[in-house]
mmCIF file of C-alpha atoms in Angstrom:
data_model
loop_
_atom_site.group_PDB
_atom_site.id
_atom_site.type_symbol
_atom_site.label_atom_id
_atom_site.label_comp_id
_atom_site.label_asym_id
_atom_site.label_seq_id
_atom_site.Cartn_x
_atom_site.Cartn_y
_atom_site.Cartn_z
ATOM 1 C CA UNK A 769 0.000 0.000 0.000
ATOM 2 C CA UNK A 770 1.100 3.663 -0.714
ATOM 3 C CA UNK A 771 0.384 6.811 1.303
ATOM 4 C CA UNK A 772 -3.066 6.969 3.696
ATOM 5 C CA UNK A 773 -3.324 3.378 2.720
ATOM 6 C CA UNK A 774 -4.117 3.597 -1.107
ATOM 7 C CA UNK A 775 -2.867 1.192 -3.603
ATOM 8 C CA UNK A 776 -0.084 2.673 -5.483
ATOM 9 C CA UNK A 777 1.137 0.623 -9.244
ATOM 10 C CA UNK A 778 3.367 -0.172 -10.108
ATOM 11 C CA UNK A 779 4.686 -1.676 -6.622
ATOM 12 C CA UNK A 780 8.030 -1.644 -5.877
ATOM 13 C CA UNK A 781 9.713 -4.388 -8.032
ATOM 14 C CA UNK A 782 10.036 -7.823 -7.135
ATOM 15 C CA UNK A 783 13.162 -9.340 -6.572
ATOM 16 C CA UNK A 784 17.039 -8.463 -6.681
ATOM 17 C CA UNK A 785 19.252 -6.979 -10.276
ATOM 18 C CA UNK A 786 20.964 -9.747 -11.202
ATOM 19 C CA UNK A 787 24.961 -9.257 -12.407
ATOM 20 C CA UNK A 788 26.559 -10.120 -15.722
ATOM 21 C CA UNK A 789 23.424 -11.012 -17.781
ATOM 22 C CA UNK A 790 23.674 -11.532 -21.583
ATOM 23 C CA UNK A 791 21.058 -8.408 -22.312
ATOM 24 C CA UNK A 792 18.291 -10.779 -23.908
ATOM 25 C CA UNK A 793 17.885 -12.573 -20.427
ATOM 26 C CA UNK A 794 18.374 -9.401 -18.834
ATOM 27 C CA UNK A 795 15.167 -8.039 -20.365
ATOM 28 C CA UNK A 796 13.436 -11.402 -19.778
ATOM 29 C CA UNK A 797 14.470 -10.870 -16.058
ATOM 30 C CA UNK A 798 13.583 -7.564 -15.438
ATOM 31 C CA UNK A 799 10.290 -7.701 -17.545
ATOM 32 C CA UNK A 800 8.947 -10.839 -14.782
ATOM 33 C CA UNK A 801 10.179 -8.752 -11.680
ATOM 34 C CA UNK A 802 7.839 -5.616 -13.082
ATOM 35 C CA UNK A 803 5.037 -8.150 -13.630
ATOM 36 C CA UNK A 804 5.331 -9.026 -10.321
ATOM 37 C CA UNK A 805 5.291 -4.932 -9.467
ATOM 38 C CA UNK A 806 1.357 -4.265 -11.643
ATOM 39 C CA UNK A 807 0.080 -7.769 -10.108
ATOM 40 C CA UNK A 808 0.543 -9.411 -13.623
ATOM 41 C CA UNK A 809 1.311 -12.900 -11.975
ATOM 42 C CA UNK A 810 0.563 -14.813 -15.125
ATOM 43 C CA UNK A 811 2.820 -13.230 -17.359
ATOM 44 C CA UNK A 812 5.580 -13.110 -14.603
ATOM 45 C CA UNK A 813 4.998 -16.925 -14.818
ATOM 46 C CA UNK A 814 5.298 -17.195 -18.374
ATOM 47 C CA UNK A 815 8.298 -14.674 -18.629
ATOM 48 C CA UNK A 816 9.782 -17.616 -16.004
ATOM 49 C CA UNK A 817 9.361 -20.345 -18.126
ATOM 50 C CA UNK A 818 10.307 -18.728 -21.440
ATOM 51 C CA UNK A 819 13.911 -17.440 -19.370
ATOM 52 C CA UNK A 820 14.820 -21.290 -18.394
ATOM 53 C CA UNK A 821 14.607 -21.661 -22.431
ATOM 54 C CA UNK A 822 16.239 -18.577 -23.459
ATOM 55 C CA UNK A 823 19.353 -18.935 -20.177
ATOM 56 C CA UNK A 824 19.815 -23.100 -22.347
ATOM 57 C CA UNK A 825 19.987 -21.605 -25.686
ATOM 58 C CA UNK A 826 22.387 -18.976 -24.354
ATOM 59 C CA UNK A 827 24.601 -21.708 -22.309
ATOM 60 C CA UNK A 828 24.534 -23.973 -26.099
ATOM 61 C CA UNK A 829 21.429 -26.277 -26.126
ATOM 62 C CA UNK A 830 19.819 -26.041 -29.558
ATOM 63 C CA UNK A 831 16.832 -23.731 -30.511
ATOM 64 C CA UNK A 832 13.377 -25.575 -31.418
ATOM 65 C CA UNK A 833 13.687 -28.588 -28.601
ATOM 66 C CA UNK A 834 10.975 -29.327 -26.276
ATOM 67 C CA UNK A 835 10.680 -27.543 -23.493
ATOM 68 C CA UNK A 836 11.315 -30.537 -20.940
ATOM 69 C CA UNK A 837 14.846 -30.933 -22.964
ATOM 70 C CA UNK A 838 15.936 -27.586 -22.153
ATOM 71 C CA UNK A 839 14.678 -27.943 -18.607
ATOM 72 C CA UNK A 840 17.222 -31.500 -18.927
ATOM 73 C CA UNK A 841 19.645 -30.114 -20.799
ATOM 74 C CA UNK A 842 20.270 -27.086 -17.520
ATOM 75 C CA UNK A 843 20.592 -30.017 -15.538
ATOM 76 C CA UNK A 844 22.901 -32.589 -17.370
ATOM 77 C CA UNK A 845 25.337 -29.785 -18.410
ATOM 78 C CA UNK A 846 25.540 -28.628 -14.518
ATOM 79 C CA UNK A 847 23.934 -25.401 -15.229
ATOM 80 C CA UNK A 848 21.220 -26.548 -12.018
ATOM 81 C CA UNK A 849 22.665 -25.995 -8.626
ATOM 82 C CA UNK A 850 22.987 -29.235 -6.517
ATOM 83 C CA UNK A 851 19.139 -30.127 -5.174
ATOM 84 C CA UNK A 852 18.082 -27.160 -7.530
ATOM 85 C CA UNK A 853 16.598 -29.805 -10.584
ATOM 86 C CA UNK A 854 13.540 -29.785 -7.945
ATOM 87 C CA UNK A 855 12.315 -26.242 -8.218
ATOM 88 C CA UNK A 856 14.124 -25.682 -11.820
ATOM 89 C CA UNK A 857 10.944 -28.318 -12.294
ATOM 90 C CA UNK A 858 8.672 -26.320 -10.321
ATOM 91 C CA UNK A 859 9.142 -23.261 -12.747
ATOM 92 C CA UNK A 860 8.849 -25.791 -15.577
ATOM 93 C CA UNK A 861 5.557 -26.547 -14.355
ATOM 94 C CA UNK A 862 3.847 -23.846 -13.163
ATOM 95 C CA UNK A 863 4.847 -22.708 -16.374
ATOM 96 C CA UNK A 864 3.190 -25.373 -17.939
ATOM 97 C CA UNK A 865 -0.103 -24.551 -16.080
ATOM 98 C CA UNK A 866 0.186 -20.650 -17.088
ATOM 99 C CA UNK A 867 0.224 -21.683 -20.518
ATOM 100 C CA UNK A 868 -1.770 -24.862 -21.057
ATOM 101 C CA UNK A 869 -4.336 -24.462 -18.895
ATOM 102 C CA UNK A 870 -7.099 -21.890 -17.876
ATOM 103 C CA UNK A 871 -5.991 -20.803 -14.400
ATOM 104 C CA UNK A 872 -4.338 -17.500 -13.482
ATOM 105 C CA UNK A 873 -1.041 -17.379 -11.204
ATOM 106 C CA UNK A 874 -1.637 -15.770 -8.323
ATOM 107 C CA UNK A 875 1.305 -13.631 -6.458
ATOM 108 C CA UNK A 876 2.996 -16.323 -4.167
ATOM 109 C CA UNK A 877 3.684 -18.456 -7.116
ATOM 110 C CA UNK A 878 4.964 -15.763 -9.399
ATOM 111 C CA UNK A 879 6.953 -14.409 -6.681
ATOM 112 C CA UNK A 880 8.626 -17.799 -5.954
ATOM 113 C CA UNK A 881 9.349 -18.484 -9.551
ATOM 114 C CA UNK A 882 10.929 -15.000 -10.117
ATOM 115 C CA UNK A 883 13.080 -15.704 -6.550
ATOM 116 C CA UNK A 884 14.039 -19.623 -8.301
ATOM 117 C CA UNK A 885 14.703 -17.864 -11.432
ATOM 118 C CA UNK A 886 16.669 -14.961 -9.389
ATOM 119 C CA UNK A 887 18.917 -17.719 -7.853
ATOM 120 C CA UNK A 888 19.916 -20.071 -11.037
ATOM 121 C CA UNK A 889 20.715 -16.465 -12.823
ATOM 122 C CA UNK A 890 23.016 -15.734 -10.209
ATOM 123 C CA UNK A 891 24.061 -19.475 -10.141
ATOM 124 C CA UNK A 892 24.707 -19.427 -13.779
ATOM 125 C CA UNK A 893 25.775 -15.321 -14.794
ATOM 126 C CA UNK A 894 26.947 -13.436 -11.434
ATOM 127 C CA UNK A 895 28.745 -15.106 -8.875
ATOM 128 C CA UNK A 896 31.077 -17.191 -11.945
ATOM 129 C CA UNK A 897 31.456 -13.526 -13.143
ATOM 130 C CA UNK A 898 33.027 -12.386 -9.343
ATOM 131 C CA UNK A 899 35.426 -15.269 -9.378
ATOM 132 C CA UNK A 900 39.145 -13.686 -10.911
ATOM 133 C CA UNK A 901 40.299 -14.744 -14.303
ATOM 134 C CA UNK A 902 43.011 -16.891 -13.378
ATOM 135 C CA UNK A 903 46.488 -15.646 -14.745
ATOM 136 C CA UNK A 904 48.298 -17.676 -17.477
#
């Protein structure tokens, strides 16, 4: 709530900058946290799913697989953080639901994917980028 108690939108935005992005994911990124900011939970959902896609193509998977291959592909190539396949999945499919079926996301679940999606981008993009370039 803003001032006297009225509802002020956008909200403050959702979620932390994340370091180092290629620019595509970085507009992927930003666009779910401001979903999350004018209560547009579905498409903050959707903009979830369509990242995990986008950050496999990026890290060398081929364009036009299924979805669940990408989701595998994260994971074989060590791009999921240990115990992180589990809610790498969850984004898969509540993702899934957002697009397949009739029933909006509400803000808990977009919130938690954009947080999961938050932590494999850091995983993946910022903290590698903190770590020196070793010297020849």
């Amino acid at each position: 709530m803003g001032i006297n108690g009225i509802r002020q939108t956008p909200g403050i935005v959702f979620g932390a900058v994340v370091g180092a992005l290629p620019k595509e994911l970085a507009a992927l990124y930003e666009e779910a946290r401001r979903s999350c900011s004018v209560n547009a939970y579905t498409g903050a959902v959707l903009l979830c799913r369509k990242l995990l896609m986008n950050i496999a193509v990026n890290n060398g998977a081929k364009e036009g697989l299924k979805f669940i291959e990408y989701v595998q592909y994260l994971a074989d190539q060590g791009y999921v953080p240990p115990n992180g396949k589990t809610w790498v999945d969850h984004i898969r499919t509540k993702g899934n639901e957002a697009t397949h079926e009739i029933a909006l996301m509400d803000k808990s679940t977009a919130e938690d994917l954009v947080a999961f999606t938050e932590m494999l981008l850091k995983f993946i993009y910022e903290f590698p980028s903190r770590v020196p370039t070793p010297k020849p």
